[in-house]
PDB file of C-alpha atoms in Angstrom:
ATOM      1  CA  UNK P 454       0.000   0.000   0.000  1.00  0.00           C
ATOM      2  CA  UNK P 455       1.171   3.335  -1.062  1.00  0.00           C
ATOM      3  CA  UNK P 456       1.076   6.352   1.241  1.00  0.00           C
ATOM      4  CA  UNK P 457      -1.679   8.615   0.651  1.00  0.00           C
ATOM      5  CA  UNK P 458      -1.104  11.803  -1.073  1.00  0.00           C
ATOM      6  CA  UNK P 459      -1.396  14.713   1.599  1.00  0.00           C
ATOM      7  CA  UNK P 460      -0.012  17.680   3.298  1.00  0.00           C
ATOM      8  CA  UNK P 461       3.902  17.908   2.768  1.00  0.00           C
ATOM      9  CA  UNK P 462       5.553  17.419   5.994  1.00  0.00           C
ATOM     10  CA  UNK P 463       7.087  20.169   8.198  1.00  0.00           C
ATOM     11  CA  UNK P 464      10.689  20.789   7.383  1.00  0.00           C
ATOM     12  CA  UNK P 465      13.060  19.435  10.115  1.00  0.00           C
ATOM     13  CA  UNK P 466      13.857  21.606  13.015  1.00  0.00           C
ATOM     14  CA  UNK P 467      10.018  23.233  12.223  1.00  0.00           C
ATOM     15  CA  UNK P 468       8.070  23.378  15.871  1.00  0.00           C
ATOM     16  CA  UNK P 469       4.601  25.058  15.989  1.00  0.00           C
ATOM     17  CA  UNK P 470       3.705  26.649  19.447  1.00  0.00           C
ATOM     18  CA  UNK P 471       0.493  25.181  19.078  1.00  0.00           C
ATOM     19  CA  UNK P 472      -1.791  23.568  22.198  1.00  0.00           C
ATOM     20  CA  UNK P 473      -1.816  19.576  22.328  1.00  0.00           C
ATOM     21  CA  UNK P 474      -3.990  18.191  19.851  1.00  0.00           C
ATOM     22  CA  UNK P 475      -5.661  15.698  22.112  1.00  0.00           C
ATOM     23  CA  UNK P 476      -6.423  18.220  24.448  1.00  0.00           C
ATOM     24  CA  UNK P 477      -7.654  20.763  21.508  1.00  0.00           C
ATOM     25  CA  UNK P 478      -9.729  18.069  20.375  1.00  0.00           C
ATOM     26  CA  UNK P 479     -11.249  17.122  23.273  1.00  0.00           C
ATOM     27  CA  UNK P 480     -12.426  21.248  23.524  1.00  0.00           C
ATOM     28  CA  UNK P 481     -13.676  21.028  20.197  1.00  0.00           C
ATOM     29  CA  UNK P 482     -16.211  18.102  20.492  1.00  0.00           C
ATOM     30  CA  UNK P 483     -16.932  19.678  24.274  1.00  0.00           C
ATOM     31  CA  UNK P 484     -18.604  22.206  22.409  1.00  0.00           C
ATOM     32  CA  UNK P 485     -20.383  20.094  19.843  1.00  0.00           C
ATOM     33  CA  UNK P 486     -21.784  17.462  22.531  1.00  0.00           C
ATOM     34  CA  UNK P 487     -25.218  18.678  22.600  1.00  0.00           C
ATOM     35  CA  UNK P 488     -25.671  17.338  19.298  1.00  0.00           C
ATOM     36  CA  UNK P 489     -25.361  13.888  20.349  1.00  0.00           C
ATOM     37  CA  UNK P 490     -26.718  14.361  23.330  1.00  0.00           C
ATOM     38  CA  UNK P 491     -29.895  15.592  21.649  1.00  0.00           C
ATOM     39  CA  UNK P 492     -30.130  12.630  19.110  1.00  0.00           C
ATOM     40  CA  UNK P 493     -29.234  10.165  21.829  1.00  0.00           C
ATOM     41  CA  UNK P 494     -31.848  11.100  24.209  1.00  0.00           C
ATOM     42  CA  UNK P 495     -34.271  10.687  21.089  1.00  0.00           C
ATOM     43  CA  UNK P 496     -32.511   6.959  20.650  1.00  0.00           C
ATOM     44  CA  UNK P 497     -33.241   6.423  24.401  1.00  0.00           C
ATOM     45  CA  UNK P 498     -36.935   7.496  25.327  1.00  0.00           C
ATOM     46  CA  UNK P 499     -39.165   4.860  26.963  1.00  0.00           C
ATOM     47  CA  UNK P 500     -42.127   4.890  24.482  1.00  0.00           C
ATOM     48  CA  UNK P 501     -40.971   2.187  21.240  1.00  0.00           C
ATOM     49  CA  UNK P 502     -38.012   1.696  23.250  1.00  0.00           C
ATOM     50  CA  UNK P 503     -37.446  -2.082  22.524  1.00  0.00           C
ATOM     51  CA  UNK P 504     -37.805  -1.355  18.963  1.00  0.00           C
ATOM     52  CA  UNK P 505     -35.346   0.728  18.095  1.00  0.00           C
ATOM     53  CA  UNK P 506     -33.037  -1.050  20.670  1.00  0.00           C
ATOM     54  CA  UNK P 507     -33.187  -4.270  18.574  1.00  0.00           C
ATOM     55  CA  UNK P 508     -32.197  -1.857  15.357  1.00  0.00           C
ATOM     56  CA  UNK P 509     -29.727  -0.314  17.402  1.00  0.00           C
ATOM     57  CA  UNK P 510     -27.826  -3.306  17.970  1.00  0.00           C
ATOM     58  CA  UNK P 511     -28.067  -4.521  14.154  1.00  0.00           C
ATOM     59  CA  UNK P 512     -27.091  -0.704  13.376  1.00  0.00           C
ATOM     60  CA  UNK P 513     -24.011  -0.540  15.401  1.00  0.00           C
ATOM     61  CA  UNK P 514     -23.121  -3.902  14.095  1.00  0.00           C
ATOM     62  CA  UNK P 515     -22.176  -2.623  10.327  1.00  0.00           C
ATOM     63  CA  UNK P 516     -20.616   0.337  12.113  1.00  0.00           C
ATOM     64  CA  UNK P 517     -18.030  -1.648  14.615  1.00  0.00           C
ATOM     65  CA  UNK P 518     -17.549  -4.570  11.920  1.00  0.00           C
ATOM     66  CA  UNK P 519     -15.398  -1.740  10.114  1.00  0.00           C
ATOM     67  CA  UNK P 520     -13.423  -0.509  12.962  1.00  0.00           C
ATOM     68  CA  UNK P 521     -10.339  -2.898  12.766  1.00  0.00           C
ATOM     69  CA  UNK P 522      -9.962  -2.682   8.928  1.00  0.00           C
ATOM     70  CA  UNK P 523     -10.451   0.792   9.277  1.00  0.00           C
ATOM     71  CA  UNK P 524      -7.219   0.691  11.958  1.00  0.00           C
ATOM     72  CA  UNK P 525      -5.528  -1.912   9.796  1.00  0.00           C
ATOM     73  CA  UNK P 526      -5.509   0.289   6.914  1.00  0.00           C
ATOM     74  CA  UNK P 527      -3.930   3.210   8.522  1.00  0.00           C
ATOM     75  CA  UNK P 528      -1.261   1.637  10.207  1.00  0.00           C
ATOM     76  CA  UNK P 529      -0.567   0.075   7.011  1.00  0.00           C
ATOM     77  CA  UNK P 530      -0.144   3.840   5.369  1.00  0.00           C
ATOM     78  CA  UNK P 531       2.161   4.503   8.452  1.00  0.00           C
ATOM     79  CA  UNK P 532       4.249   1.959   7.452  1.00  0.00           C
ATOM     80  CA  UNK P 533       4.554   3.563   4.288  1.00  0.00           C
ATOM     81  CA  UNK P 534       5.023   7.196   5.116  1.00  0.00           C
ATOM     82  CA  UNK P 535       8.081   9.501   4.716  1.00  0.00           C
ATOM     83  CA  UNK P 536      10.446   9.491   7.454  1.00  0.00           C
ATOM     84  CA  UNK P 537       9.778  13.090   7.810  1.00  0.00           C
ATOM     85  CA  UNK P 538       6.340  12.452   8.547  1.00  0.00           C
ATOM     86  CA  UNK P 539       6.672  13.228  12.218  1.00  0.00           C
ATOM     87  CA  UNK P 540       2.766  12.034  13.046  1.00  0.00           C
ATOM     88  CA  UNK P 541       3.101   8.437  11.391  1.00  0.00           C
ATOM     89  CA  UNK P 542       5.611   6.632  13.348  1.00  0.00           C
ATOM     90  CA  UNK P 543       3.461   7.363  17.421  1.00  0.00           C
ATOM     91  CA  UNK P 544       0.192   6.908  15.085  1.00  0.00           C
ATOM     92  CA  UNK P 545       1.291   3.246  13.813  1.00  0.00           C
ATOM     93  CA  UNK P 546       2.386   2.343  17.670  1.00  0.00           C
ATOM     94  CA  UNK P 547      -0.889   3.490  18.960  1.00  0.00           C
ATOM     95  CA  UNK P 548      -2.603   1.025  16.177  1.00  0.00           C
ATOM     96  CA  UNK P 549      -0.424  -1.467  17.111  1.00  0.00           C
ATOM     97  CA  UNK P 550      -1.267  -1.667  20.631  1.00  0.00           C
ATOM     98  CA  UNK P 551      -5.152  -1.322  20.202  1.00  0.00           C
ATOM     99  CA  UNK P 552      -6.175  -2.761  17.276  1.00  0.00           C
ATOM    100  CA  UNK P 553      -5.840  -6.259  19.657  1.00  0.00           C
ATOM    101  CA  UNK P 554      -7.615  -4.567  21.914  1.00  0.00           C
ATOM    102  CA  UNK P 555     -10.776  -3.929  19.511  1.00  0.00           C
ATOM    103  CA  UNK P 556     -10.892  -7.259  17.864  1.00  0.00           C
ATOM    104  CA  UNK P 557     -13.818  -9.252  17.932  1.00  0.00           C
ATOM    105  CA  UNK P 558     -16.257  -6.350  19.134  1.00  0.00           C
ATOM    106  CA  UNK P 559     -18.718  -7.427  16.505  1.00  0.00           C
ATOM    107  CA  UNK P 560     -18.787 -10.770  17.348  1.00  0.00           C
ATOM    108  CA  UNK P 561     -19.894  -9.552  20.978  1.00  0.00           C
ATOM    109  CA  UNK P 562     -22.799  -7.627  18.827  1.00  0.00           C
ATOM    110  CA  UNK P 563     -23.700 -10.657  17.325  1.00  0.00           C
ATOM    111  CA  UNK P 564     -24.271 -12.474  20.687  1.00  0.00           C
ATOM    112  CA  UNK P 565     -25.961  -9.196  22.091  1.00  0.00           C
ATOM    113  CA  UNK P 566     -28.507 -10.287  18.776  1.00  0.00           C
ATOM    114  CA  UNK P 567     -29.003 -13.632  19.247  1.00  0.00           C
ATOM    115  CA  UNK P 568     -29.751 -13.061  22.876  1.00  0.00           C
ATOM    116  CA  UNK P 569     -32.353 -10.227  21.956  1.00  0.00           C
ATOM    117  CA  UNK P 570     -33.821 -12.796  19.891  1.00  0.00           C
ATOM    118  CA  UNK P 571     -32.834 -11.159  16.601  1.00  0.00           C
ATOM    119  CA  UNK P 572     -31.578 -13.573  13.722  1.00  0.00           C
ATOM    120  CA  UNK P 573     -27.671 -11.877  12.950  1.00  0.00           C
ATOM    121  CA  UNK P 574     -27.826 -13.768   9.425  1.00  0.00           C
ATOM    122  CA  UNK P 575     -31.036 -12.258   8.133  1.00  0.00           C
ATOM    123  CA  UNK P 576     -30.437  -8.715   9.832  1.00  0.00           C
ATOM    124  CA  UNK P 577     -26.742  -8.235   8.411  1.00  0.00           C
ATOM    125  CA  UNK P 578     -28.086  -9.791   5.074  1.00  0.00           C
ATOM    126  CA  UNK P 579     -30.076  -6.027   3.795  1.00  0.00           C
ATOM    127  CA  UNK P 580     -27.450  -3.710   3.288  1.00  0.00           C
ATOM    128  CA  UNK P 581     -26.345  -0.993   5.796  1.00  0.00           C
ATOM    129  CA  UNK P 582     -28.095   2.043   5.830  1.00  0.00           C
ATOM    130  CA  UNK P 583     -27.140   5.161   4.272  1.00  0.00           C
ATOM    131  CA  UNK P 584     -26.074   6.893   7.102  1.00  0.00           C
ATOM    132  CA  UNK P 585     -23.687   4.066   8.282  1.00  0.00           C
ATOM    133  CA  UNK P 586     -22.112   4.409   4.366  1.00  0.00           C
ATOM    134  CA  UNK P 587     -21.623   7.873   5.367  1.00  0.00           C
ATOM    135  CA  UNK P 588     -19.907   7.688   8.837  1.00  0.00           C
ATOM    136  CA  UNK P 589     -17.453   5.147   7.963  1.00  0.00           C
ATOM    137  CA  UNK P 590     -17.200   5.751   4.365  1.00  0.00           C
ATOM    138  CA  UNK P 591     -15.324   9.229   5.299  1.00  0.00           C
ATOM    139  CA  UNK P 592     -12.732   7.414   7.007  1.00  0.00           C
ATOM    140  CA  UNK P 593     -11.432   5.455   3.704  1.00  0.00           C
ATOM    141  CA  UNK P 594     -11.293   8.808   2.375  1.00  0.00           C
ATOM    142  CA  UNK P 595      -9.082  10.602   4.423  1.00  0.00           C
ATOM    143  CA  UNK P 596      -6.788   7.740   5.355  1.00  0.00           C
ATOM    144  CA  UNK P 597      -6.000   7.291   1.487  1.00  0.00           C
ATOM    145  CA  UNK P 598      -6.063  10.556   0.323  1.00  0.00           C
ATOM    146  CA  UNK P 599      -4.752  13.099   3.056  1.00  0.00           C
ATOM    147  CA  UNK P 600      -3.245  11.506   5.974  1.00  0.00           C
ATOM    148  CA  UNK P 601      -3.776   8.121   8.435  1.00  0.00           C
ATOM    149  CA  UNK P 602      -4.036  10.517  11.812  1.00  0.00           C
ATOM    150  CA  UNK P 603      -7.431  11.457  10.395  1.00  0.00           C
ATOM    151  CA  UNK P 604      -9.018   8.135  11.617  1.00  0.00           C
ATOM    152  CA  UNK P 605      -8.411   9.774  15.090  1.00  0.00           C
ATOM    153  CA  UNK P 606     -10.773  12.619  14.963  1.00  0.00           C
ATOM    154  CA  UNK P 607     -13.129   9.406  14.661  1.00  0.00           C
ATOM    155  CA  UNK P 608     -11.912   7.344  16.786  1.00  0.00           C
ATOM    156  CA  UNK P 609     -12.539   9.892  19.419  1.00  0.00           C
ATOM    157  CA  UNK P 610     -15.647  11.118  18.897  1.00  0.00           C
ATOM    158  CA  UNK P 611     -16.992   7.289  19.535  1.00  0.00           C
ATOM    159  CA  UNK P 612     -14.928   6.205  22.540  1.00  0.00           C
ATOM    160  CA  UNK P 613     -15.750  10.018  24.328  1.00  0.00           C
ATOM    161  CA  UNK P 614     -19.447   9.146  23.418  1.00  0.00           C
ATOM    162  CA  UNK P 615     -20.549   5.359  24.126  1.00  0.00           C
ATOM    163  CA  UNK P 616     -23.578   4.929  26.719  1.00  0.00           C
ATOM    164  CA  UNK P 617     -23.059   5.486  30.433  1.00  0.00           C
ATOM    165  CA  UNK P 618     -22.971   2.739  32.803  1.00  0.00           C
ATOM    166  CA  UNK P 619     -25.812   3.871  34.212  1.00  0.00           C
ATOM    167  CA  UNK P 620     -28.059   3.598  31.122  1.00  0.00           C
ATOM    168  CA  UNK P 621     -27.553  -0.298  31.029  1.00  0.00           C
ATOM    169  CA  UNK P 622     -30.233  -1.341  33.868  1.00  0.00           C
ATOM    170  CA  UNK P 623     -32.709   1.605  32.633  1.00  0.00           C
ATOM    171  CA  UNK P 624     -32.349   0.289  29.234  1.00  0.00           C
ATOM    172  CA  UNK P 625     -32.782  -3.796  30.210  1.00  0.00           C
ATOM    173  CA  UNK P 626     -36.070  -2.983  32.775  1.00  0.00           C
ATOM    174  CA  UNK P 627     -37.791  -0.752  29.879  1.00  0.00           C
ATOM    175  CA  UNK P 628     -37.475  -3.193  27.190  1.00  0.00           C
ATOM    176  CA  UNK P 629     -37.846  -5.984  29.050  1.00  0.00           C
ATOM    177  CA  UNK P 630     -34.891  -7.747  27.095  1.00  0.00           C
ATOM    178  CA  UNK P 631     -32.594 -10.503  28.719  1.00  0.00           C
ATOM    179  CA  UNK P 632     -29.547  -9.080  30.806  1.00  0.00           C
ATOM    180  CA  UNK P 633     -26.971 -10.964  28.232  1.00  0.00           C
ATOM    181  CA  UNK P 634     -28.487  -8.499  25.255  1.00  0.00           C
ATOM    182  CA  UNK P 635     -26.601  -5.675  27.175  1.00  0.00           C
ATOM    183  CA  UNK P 636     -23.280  -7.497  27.584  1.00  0.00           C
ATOM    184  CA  UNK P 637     -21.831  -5.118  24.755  1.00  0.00           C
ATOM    185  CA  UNK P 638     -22.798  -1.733  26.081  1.00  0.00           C
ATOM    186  CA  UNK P 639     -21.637  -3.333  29.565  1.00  0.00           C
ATOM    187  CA  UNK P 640     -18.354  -3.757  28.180  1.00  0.00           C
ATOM    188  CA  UNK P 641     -18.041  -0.899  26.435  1.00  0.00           C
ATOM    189  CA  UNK P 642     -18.790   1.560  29.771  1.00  0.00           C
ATOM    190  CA  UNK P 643     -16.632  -0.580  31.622  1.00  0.00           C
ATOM    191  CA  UNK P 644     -12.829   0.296  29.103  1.00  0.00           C
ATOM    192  CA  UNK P 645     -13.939   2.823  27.251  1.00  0.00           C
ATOM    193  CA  UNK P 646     -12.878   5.885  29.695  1.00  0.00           C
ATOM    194  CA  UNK P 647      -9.249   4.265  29.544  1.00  0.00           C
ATOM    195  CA  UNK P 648      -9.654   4.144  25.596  1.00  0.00           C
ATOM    196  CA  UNK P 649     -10.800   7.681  25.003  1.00  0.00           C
ATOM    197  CA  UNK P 650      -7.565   8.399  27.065  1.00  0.00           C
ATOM    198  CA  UNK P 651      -5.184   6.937  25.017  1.00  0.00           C
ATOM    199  CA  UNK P 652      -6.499   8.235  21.571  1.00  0.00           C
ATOM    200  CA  UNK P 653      -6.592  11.597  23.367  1.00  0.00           C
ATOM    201  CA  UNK P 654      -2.953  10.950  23.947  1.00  0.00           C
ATOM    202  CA  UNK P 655      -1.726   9.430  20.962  1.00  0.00           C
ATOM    203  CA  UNK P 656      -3.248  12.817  19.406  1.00  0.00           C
ATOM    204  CA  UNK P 657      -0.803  14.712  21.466  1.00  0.00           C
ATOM    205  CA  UNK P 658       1.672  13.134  21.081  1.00  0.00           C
ATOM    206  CA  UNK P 659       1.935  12.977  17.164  1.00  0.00           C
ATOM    207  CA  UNK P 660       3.027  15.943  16.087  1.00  0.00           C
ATOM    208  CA  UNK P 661       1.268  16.512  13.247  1.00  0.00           C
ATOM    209  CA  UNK P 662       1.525  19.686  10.963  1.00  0.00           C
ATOM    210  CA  UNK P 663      -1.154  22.336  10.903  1.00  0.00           C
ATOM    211  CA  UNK P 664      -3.217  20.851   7.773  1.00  0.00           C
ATOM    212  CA  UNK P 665      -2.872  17.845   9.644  1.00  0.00           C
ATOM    213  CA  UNK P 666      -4.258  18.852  12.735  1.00  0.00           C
ATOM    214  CA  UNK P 667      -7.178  20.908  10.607  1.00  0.00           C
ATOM    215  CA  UNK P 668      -7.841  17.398   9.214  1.00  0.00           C
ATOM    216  CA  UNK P 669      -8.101  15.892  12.285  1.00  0.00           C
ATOM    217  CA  UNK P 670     -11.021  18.654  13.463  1.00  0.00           C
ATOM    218  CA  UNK P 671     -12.219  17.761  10.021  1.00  0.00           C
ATOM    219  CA  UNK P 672     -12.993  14.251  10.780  1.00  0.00           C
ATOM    220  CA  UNK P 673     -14.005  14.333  14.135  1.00  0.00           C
ATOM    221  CA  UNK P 674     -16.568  17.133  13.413  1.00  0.00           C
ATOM    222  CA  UNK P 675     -17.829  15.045  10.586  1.00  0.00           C
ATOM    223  CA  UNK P 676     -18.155  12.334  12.798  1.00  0.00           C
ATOM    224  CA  UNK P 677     -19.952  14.212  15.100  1.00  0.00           C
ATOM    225  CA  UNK P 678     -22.788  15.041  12.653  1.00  0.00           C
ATOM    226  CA  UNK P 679     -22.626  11.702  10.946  1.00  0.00           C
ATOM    227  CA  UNK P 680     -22.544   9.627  14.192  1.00  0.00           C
ATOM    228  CA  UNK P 681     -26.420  12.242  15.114  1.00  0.00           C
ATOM    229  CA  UNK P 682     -27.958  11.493  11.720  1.00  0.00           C
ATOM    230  CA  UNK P 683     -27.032   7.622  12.016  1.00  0.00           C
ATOM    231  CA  UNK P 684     -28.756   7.539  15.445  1.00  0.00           C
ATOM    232  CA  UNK P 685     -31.784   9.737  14.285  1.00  0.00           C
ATOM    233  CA  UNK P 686     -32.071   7.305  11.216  1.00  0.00           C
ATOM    234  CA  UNK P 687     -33.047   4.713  14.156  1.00  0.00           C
ATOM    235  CA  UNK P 688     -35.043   6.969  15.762  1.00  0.00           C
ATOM    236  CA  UNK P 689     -37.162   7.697  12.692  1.00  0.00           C
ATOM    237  CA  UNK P 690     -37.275   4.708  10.860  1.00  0.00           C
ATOM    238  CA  UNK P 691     -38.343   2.717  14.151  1.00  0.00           C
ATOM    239  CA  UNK P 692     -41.217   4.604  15.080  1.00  0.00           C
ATOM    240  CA  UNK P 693     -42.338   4.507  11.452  1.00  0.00           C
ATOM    241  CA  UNK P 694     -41.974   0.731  11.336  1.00  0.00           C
ATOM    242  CA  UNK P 695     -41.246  -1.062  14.430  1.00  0.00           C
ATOM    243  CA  UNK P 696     -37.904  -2.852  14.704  1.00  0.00           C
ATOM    244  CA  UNK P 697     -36.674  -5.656  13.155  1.00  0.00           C
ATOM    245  CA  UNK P 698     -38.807  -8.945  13.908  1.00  0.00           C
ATOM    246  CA  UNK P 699     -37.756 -11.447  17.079  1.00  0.00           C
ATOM    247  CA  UNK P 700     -37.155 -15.094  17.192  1.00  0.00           C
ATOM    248  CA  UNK P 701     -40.241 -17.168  17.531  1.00  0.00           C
ATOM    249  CA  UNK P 702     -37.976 -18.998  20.787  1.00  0.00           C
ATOM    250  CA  UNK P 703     -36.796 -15.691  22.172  1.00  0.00           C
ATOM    251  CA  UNK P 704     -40.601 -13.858  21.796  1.00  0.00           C
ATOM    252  CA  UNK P 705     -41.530 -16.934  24.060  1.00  0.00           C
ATOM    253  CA  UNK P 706     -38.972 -16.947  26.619  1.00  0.00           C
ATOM    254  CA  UNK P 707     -39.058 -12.891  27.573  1.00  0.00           C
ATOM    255  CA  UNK P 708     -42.992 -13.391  26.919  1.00  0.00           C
ATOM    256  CA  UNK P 709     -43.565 -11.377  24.083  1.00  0.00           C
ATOM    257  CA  UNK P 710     -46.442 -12.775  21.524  1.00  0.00           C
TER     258      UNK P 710
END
C-alpha cells in the first residue's frame, strides 16, 4: 500500500507553538456534545423503546464490523510514510497496541442479537443504511487521500461518546430484554474511559503539521454530525416501522407474543 497523497511534511527543526492536539480536540467536540446528546436522548426514550433497541444493535453492528480494517488500513499507510512524517511513526504504535484490543467487538454484537432474539444472518443480510455508508465511508477517504491521523478525529468522537454505565439497567427494565443483550454496552462503559484516554494521547503526542491537525477537526466534526444522523435514522425509521422482527424462541422466553 502506497502512502496517501497529503499535506507535505514540516521541514526538520520546524516546531509550531500550538496547544496539544488531544487536548484541543477534546475542547472542540466539548462544544459540539449537545448534538449527540440531543439525538441520543431521542434513541433512548421509553415509548418504542425495545424497537429501536433491537435496530440499534443490528445498526451498530455494520458500524463496529469496520473498525479494525479501518485501523488496519492506517497503520498500514504509516508503514509507508516519509520518514519526515513526524505524526506516522506514534500513530502506527498506537494502532499497534489497540487494534488487539478492539478485535472481535462485533462478534460480541452478534451475541448481544441472538440473545435479543434477533436472527444476525437475516439482519446483516439487507445492506447498511445510508447513514452508516456515510460515517465510515469518510474514514477510507481521508486515510488514502490526506493523511492516516485522520481516523483519530473518529476514533474519538466514539470512545468520548458510548452509553453510560448507568443507562444499562434503565435500558434492560424498559425493554424488558434478557440481561446478556446488554453485555456489549456493559463492556463498552466498563474500558472505554481508559480508551478515550489513550487516543486523546496518541493525538498529542503525534506531532502533526497544521493541515494535519485541521484534518483531524475535520474528521471528528464530521463524525460528530454523521454519528447524530445515524442515530436519528433509528429513531425515525423505528417509530415509522417497528424494529426488526424477534425469534419465535426468544418472543416466548421474555414473553412477548
Amino acid at each position: 500500500m502506497t502512502a496517501p497523497s497529503g499535506p507535505p511534511a514540516p521541514a526538520p527543526g520546524v516546531r509550531h507553538a500550538q496547544a496539544p492536539l488531544g487536548a484541543e480536540l477534546r475542547t472542540v467536540l466539548a462544544l459540539v456534545a449537545p448534538v449527540l446528546h440531543h439525538s441520543a436522548a431521542r434513541l433512548w426514550q421509553p415509548q418504542g423503546l425495545r424497537a429501536r433497541y433491537l435496530r440499534y444493535l443490528v445498526t451498530m453492528h455494520t458500524v463496529i464490523r469496520a473498525s479494525v480494517p479501518l485501523m488496519e488500513r492506517a497503520r498500514a499507510h504509516c508503514r509507508d510514510a516519509p520518514a519526515t512524517d513526524s505524526a506516522a511513526r506514534p500513530l502506527g504504535s498506537y494502532l499497534s497496541a489497540h487494534i488487539p484490543r478492539e478485535r472481535h467487538h462485533d462478534t460480541w454484537l452478534l451475541r448481544d442479537m441472538e440473545a435479543a432474539g434477533l436472527h444476525p444472518g437475516h439482519e446483516l443480510a439487507r445492506p447498511p443504511s445510508p447513514e452508516v455508508a456515510r460515517l465510515v465511508g469518510a474514514q477510507y477517504y481521508w486515510i488514502d487521500h490526506f493523511h492516516p491521523l485522520c481516523l483519530l478525529g473518529y476514533v474519538a468522537v466514539l470512545e468520548l461518546n458510548a452509553p453510560a454505565a448507568p443507562l444499562i439497567p434503565l435500558l434492560a427494565d424498559r425493554t424488558g430484554l434478557p440481561p446478556a443483550a446488554f453485555d456489549t454496552l456493559r463492556l463498552h462503559a466498563e474500558i472505554d474511559g481508559g480508551h478515550s484516554t489513550a487516543v486523546l494521547s496518541a493525538l498529542d503526542e503525534s506531532a502533526a503539521a497544521p493541515p494535519v491537525r485541521a484534518a483531524v477537526r475535520l474528521s471528528a466534526l464530521h463524525t460528530v454530525q454523521a454519528l447524530a444522523d445515524v442515530l436519528n435514522s433509528l429513531t425515525d425509521v423505528t417509530d415509522r416501522t417497528g424494529g426488526p422482527p424477534e425469534r419465535e424462541d426468544h418472543r416466548h422466553d421474555t414473553g412477548q407474543r
